[in-house]
Coordinates of N, CA and C and ligand atoms in Angstrom, one line a residue:
X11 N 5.4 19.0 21.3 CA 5.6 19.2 19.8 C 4.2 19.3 19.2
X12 N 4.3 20.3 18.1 CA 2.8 20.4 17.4 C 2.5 20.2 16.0
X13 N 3.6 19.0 15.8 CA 3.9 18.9 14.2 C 2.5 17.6 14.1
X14 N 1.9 18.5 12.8 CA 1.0 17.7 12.2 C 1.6 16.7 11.1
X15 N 1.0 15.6 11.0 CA 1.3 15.2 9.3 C -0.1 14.6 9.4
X16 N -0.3 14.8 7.8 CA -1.3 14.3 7.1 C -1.5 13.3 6.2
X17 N -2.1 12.1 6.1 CA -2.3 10.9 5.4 C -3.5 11.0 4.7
X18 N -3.2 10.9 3.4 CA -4.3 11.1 2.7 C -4.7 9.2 2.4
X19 N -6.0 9.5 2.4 CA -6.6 7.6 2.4 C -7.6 7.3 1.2
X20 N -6.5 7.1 0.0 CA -7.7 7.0 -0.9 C -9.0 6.2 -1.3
X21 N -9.9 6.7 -1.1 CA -11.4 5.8 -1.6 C -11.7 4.9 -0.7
X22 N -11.8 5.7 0.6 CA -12.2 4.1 1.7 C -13.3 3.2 1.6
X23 N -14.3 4.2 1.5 CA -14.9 3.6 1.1 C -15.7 2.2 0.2
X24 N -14.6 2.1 -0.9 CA -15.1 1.5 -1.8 C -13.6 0.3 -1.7
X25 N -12.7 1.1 -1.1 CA -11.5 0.2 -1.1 C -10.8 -0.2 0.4
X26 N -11.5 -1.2 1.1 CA -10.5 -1.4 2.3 C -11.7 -2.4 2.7
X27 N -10.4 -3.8 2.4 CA -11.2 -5.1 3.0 C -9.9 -5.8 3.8
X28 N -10.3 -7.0 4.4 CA -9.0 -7.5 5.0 C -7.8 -7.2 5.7
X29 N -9.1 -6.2 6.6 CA -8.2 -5.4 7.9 C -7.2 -4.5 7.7
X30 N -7.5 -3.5 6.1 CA -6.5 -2.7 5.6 C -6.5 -1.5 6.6
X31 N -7.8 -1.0 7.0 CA -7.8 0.1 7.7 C -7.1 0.1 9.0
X32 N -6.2 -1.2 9.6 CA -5.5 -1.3 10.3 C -3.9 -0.5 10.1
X33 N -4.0 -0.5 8.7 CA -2.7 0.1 8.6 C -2.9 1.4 8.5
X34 N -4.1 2.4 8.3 CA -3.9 4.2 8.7 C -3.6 4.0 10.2
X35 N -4.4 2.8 11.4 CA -4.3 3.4 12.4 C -2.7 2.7 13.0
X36 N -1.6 1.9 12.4 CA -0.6 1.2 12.8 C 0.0 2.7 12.5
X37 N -0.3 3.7 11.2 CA 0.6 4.6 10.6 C 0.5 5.8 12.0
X38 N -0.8 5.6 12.3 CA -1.2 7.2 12.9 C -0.6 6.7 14.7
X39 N -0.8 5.5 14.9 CA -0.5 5.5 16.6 C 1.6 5.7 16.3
X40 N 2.1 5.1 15.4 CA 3.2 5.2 15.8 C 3.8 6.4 15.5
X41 N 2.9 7.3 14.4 CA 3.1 8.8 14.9 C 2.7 9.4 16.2
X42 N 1.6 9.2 16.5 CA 1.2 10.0 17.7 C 2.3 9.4 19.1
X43 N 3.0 7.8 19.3 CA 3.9 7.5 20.0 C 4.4 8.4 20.1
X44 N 5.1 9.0 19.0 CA 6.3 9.9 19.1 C 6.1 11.7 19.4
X45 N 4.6 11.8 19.8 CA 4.6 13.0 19.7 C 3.9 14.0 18.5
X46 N 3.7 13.2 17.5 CA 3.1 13.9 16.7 C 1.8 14.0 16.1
X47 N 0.8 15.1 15.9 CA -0.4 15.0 15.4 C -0.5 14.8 14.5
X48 N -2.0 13.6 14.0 CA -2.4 13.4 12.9 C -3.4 13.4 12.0
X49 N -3.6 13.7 11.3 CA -4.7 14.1 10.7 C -5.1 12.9 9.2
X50 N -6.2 12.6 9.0 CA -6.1 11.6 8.1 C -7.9 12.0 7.3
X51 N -7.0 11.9 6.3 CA -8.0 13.0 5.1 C -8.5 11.8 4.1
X52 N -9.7 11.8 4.4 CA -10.7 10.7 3.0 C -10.8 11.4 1.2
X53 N -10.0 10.5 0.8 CA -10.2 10.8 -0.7 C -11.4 10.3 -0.9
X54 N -12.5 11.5 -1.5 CA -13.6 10.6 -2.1 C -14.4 10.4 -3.0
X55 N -15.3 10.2 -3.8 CA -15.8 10.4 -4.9 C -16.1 11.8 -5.1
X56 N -16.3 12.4 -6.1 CA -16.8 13.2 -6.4 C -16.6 15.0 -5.4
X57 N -15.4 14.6 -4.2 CA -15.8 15.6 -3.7 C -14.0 16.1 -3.4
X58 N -14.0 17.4 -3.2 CA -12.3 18.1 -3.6 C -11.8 17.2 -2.5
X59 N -10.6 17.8 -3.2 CA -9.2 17.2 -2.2 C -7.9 18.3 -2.5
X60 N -7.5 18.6 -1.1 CA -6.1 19.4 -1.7 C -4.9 18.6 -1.2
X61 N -4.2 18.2 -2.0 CA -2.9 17.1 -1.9 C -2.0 17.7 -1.1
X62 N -1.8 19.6 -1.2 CA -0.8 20.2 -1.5 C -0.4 19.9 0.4
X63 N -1.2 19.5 1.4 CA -0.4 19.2 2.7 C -0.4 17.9 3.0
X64 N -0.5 17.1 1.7 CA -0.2 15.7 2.3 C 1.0 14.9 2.2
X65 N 1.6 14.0 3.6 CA 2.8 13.9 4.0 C 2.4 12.3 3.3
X66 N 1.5 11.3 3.4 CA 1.8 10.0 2.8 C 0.3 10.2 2.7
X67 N 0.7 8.9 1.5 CA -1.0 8.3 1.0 C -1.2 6.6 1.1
X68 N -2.0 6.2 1.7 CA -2.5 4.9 1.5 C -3.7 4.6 1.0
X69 N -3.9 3.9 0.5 CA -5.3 2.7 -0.4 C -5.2 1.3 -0.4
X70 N -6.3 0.8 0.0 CA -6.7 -0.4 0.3 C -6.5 -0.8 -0.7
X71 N -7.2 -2.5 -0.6 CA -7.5 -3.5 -1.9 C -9.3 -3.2 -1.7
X72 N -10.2 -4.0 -2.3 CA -11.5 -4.0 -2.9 C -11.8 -5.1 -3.6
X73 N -13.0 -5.3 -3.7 CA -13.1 -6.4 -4.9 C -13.8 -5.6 -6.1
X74 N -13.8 -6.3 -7.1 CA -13.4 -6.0 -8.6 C -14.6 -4.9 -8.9
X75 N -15.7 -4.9 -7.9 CA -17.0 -4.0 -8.3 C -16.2 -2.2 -7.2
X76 N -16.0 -2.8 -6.5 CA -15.4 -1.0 -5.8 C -14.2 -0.4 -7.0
X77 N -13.4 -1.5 -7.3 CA -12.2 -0.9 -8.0 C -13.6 -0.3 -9.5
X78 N -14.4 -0.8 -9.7 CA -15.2 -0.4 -11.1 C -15.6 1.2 -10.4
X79 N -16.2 0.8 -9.8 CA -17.0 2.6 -9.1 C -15.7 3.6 -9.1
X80 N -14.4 3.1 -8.1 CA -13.4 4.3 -8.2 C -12.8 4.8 -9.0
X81 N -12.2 3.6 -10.3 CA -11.5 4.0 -10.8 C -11.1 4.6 -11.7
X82 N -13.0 5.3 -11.8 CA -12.4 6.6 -13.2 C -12.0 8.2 -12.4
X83 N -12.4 7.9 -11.2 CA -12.3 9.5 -10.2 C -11.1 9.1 -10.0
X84 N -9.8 7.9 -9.3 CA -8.7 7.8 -9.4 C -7.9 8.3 -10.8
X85 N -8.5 7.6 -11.1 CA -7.7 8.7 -12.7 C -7.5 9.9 -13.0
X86 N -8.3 10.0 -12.9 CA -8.7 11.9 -13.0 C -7.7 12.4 -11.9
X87 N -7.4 11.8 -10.5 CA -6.5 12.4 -10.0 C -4.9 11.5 -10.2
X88 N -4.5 10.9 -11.6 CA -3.3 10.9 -11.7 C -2.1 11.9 -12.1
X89 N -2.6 12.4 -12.5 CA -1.8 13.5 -12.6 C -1.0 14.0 -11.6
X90 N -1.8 14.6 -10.6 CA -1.4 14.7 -9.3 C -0.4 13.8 -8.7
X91 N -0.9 12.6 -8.7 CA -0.4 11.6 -7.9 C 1.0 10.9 -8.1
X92 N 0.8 11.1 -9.7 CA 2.3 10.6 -10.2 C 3.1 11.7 -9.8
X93 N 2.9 13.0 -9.7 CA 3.8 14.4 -9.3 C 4.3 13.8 -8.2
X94 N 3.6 13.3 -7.2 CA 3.6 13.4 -5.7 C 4.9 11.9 -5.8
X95 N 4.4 10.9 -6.3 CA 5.6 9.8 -6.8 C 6.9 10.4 -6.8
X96 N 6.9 11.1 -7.9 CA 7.9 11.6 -9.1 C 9.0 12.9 -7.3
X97 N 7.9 13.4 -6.5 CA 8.8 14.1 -6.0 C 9.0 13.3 -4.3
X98 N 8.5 12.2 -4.3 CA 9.0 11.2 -3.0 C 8.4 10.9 -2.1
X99 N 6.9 12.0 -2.0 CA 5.8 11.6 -1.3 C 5.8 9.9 -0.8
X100 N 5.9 9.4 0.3 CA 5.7 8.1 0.4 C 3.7 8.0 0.3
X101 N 3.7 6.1 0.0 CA 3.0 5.8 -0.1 C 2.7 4.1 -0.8
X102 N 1.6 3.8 -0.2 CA 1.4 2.5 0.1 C 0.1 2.1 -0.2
X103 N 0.2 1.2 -1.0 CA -1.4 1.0 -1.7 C -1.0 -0.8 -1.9
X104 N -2.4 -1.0 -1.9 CA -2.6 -2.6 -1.5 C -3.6 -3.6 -2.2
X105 N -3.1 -4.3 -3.0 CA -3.7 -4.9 -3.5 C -5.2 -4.5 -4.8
X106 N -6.0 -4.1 -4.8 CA -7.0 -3.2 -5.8 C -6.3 -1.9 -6.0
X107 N -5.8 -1.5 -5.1 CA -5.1 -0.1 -5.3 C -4.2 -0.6 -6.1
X108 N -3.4 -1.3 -5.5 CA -2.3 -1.7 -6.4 C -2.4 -1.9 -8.2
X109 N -3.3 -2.6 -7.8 CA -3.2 -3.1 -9.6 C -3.7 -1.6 -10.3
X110 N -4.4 -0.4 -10.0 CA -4.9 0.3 -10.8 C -3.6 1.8 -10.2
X111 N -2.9 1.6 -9.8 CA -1.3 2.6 -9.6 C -0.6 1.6 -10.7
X112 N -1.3 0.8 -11.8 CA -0.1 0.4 -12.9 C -1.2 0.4 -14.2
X113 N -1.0 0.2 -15.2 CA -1.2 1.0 -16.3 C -2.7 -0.4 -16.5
X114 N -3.3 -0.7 -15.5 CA -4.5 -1.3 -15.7 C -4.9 -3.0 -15.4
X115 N -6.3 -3.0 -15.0 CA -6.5 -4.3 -14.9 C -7.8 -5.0 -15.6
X116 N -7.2 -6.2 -16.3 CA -8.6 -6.5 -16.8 C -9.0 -7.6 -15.9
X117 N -10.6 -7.4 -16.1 CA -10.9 -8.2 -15.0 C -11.4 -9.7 -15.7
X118 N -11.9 -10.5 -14.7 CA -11.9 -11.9 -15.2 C -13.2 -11.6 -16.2
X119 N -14.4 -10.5 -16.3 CA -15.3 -10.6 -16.9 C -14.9 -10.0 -18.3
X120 N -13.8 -9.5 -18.2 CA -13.4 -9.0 -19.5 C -13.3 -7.5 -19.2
X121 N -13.8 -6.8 -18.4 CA -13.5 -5.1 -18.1 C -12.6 -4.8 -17.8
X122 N -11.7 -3.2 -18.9 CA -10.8 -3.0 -18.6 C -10.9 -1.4 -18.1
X123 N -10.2 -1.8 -16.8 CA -9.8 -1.1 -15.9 C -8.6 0.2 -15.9
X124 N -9.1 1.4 -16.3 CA -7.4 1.8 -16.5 C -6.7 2.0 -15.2
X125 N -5.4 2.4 -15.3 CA -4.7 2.5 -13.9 C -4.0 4.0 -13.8
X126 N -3.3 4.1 -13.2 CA -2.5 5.3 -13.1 C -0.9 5.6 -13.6
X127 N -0.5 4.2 -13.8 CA 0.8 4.6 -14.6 C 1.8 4.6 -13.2
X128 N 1.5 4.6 -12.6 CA 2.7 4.4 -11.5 C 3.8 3.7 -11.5
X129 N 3.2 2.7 -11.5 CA 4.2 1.6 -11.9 C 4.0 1.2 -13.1
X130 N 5.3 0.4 -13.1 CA 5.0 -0.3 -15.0 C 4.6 -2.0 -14.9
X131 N 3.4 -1.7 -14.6 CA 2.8 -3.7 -14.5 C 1.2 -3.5 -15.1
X132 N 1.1 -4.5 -15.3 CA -0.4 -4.5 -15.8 C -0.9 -6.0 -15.2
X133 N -2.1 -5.9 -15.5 CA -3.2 -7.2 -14.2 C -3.8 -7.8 -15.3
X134 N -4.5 -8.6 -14.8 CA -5.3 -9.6 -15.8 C -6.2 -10.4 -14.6
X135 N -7.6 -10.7 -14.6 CA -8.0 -11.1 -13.6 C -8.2 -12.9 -14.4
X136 N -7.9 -13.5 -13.6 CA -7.6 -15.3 -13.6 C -8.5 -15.9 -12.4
X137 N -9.1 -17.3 -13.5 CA -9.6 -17.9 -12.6 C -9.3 -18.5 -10.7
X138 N -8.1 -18.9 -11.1 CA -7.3 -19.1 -9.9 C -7.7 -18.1 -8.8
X139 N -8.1 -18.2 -7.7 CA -7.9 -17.0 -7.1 C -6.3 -17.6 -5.7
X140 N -6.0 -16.2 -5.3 CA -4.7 -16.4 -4.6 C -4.9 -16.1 -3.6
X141 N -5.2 -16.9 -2.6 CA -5.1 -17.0 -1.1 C -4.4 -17.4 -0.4
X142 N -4.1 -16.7 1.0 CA -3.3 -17.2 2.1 C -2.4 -16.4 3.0
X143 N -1.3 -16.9 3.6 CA -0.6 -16.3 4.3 C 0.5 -16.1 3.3
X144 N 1.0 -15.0 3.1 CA 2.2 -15.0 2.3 C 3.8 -14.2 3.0
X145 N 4.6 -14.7 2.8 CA 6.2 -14.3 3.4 C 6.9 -14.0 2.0
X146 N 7.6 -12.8 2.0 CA 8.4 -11.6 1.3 C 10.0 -11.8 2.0
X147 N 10.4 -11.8 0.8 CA 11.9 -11.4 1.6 C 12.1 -10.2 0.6
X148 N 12.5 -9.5 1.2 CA 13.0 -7.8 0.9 C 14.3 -6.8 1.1
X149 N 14.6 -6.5 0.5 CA 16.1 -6.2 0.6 C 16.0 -5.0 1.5
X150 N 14.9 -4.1 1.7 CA 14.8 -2.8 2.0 C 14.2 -2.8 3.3
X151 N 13.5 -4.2 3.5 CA 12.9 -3.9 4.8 C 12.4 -5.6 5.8
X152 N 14.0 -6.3 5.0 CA 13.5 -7.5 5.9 C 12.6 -8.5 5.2
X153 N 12.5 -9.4 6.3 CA 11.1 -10.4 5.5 C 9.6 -10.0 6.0
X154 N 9.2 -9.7 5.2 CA 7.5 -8.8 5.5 C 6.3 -10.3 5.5
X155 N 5.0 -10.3 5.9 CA 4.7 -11.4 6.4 C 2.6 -10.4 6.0
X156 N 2.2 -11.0 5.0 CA 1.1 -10.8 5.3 C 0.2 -11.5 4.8
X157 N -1.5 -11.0 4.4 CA -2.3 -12.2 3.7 C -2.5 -11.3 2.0
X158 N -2.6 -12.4 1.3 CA -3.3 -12.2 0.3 C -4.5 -13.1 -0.5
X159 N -5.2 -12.4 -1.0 CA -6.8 -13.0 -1.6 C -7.1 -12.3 -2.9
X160 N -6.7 -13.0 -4.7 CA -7.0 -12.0 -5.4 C -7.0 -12.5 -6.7
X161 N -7.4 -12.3 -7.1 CA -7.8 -13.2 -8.1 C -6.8 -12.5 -9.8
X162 N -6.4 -11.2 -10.0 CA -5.9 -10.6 -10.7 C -3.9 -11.4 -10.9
X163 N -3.5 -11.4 -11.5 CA -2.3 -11.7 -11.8 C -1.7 -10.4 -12.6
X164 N -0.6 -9.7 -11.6 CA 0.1 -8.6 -11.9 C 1.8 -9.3 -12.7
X165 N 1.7 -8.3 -14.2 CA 3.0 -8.6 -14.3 C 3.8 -7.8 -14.5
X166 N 5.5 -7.6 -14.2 CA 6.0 -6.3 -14.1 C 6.3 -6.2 -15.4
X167 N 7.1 -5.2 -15.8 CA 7.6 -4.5 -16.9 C 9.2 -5.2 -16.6
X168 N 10.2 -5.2 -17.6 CA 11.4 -6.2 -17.2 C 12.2 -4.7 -15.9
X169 N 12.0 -3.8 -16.6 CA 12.8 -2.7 -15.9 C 12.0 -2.3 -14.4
X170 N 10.9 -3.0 -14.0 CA 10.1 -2.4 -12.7 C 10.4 -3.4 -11.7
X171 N 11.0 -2.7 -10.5 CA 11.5 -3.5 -9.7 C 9.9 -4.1 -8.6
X172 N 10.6 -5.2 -8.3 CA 9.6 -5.7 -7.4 C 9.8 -5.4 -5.9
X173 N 8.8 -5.6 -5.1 CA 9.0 -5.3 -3.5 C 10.6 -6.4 -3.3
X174 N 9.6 -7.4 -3.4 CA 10.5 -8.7 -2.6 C 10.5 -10.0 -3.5
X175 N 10.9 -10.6 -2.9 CA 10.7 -12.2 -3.5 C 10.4 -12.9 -2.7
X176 N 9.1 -14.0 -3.4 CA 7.7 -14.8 -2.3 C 8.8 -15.8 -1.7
X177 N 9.0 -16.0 -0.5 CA 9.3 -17.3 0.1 C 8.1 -18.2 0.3
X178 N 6.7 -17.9 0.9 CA 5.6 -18.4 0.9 C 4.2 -17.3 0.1
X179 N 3.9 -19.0 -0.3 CA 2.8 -17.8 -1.2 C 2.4 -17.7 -2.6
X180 N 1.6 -16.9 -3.0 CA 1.9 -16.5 -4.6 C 2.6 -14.8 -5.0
X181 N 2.1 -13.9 -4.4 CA 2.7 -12.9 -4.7 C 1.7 -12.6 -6.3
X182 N 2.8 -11.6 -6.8 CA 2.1 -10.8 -8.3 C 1.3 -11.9 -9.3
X183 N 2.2 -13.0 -9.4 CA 1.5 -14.1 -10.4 C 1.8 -15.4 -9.2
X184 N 1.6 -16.6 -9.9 CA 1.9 -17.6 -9.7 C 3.3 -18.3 -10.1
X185 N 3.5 -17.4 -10.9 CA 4.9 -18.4 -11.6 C 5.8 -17.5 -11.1
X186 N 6.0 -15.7 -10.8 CA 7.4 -15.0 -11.2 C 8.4 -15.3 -9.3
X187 N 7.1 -15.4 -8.9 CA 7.5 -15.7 -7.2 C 8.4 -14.4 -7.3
X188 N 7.4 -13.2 -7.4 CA 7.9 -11.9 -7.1 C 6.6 -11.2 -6.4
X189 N 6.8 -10.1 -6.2 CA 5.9 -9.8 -4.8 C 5.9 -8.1 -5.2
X190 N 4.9 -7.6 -5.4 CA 4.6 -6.1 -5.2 C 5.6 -5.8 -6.3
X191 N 5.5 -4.2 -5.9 CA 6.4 -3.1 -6.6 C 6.9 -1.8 -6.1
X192 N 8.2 -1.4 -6.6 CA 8.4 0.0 -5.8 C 8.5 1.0 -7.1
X193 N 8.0 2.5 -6.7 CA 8.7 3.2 -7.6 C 9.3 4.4 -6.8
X194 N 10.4 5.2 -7.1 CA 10.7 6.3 -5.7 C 10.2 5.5 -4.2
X195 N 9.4 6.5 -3.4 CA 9.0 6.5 -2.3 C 7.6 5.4 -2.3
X196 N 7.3 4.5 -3.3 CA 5.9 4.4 -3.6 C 6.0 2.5 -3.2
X197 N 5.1 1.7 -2.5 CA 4.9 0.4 -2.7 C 4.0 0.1 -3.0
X198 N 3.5 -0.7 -3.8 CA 2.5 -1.5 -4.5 C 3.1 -2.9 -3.8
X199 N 1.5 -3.5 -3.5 CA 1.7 -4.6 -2.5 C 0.6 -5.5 -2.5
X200 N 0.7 -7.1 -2.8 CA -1.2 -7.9 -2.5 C -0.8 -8.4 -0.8
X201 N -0.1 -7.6 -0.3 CA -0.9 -8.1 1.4 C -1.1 -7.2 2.2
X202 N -2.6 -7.9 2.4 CA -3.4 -7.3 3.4 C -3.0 -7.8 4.6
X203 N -3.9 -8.1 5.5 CA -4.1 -8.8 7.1 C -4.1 -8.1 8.5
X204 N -4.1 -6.5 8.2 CA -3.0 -5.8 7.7 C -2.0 -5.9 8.0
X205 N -1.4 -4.9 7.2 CA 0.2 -5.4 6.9 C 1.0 -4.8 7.9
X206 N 1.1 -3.5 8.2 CA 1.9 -2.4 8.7 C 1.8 -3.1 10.1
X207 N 0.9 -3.4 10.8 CA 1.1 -3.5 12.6 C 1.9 -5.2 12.6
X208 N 1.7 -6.0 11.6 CA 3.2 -7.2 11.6 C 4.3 -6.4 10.9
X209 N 4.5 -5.6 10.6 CA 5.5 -5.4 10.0 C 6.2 -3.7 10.2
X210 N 6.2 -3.6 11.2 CA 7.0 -2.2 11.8 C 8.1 -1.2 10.9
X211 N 8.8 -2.2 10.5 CA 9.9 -1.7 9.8 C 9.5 -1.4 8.8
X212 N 8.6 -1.9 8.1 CA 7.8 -0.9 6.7 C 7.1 0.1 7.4
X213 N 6.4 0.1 8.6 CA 5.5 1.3 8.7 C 6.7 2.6 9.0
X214 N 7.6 2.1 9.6 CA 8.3 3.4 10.3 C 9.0 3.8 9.3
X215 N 9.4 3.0 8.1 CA 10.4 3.5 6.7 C 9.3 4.6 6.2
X216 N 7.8 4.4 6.0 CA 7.1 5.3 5.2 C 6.8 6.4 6.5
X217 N 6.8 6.5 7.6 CA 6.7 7.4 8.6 C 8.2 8.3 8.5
X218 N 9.2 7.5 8.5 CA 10.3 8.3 8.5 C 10.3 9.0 7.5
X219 N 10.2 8.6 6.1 CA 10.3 9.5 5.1 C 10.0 10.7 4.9
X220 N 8.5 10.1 5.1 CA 7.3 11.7 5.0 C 7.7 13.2 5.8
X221 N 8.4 11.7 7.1 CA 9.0 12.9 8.1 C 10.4 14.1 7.8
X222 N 10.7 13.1 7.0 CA 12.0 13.6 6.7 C 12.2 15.0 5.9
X223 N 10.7 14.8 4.4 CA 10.4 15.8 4.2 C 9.6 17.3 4.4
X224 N 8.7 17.0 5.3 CA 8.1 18.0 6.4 C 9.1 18.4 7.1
X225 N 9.8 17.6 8.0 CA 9.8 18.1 9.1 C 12.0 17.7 9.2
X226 N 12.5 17.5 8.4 CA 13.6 17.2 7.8 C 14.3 15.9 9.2
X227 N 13.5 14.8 9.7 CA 14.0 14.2 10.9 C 14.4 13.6 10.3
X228 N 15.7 12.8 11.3 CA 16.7 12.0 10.0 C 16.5 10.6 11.2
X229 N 16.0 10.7 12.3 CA 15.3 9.2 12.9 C 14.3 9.2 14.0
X230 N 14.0 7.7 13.8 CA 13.2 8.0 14.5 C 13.5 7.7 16.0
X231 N 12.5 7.5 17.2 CA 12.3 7.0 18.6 C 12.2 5.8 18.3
X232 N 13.0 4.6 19.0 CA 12.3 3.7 18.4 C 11.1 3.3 19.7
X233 N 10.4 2.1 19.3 CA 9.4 1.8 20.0 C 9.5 0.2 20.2
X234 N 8.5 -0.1 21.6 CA 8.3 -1.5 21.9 C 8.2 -2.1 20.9
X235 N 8.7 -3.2 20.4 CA 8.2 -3.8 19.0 C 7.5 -5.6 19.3
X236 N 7.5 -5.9 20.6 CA 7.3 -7.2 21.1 C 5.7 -7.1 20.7
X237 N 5.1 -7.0 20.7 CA 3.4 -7.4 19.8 C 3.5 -7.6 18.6
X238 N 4.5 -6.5 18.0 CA 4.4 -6.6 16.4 C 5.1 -7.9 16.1
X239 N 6.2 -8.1 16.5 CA 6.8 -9.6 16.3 C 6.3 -10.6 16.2
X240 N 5.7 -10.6 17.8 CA 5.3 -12.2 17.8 C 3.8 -12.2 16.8
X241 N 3.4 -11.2 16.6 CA 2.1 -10.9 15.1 C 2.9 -11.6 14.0
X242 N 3.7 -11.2 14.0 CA 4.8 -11.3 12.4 C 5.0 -12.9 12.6
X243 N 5.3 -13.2 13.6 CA 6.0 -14.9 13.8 C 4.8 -15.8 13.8
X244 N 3.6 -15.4 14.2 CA 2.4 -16.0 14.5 C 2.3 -16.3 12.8
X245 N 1.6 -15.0 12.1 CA 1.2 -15.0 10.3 C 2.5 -16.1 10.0
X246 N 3.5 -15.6 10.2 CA 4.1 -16.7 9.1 C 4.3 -18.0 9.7
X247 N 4.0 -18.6 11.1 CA 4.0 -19.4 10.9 C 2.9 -20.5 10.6
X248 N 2.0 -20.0 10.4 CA 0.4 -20.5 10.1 C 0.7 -21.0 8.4
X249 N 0.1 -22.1 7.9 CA -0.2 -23.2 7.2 C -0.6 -22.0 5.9
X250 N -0.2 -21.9 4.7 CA -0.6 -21.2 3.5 C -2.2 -21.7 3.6
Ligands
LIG10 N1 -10.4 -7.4 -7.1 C1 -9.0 -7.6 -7.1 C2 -8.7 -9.1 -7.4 O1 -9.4 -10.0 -7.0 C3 -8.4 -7.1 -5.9 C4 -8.7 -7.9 -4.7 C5 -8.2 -7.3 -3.4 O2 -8.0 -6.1 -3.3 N2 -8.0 -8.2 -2.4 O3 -7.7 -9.3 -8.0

């Protein structure tokens, strides 16, 4: 088989801490498992990009000085991005990403950050910072299992659905013991560690999708999943 897909990776540079970049290569080996080529395209400052062959997008988290550098070039390409939302494009963004795919984050210094409108949540950066191991229970993909470290407190809009709800953890704030966000094809998420290689059944949901609209596959092959497990069983069972 000679089907490409393409993963667009926005701003690596400035965004991908806490073993995020594990999740392009969890996304790209369980493509290539199955036979398919991949190709993985850097969104970057100042230099073009054409969306028009990209099958999914991911973005890291950062700390508060990378999200300052990217997020007036992120802007500039919302337009685009909400199109790509709006027509089902998967995609998965993490923590710094996260907070600026919602209508902005202020940071603890007082800088406000705009966002992309993605979602309907806005951030606020708080002294508290949020660390640890965190467990999700999720209606769409299980109980998901990762870390988070962040100092921002996301809140939704009443109408914006969340990923999951924290079993362990803090998740968006401290108090809503809610976790991320979905819109269409799209997740907003604060776990890192990475996430995708403990948690399979999210990587293959945003694999299948993408696939579904390229290449119209309605499943996948499945795959050995005994590493990713006991990964998954190990994170959650380790001490917050
Ligand atoms: N700078 C943001 C915060 O601390 C995001 C951190 C991250 O991506 N881990 O809230």
């Amino acid at each position: 088989m000679n089907h490409i897909v393409t993963i667009a990776h926005l701003y690596p540079r400035e965004m991908n801490i806490y073993g995020d970049m594990g999740n392009i290569i969890s996304l790209s080996k369980r493509l290539e498992w199955r036979g398919y080529r991949v190709q993985v395209k850097a969104v970057e400052i100042g230099e073009p990009f054409n969306f028009d062959e990209v099958d999914l997008v991911f973005g890291g988290g950062g700390q508060d000085s990378g999200q300052l550098v990217m997020c007036p070039y992120l802007v500039k390409r919302g337009p685009v991005l909400r199109e790509m939302v709006n027509a089902g494009v998967p995609m998965l963004v993490i923590c710094g990403m996260y907070q600026l795919f919602g209508h902005g984050f202020k940071t603890i210094d007082g800088q406000e950050l705009p966002g992309i409108d993605v979602f309907d949540t806005t951030t606020i950066g708080k002294k508290t910072r949020m660390i640890g191991n965190v467990i999700v229970e999720t209606t769409r993909f299980g109980r998901i299992v990762g870390f988070e470290n962040h100092s921002g407190q996301t809140l939704l809009a009443r109408t914006q659905a969340p990923l999951g709800e924290v079993v362990q953890g803090f998740g968006n704030d401290p108090k809503s013991k809610r976790e991320g966000a979905t819109r269409e094809q799209s997740i907003g998420t604060y776990l890192h560690g990475p996430l995708l290689p403990k948690n399979p059944r999210l990587a293959d949901h945003l694999i299948l999708t993408a696939l579904k609209r390229r290449y119209s596959v309605t499943e996948l092959e499945p795959l050995d999943a005994r590493f990713e497990t006991s990964a998954a069983k190990s994170a959650a069972s380790r001490p917050q």
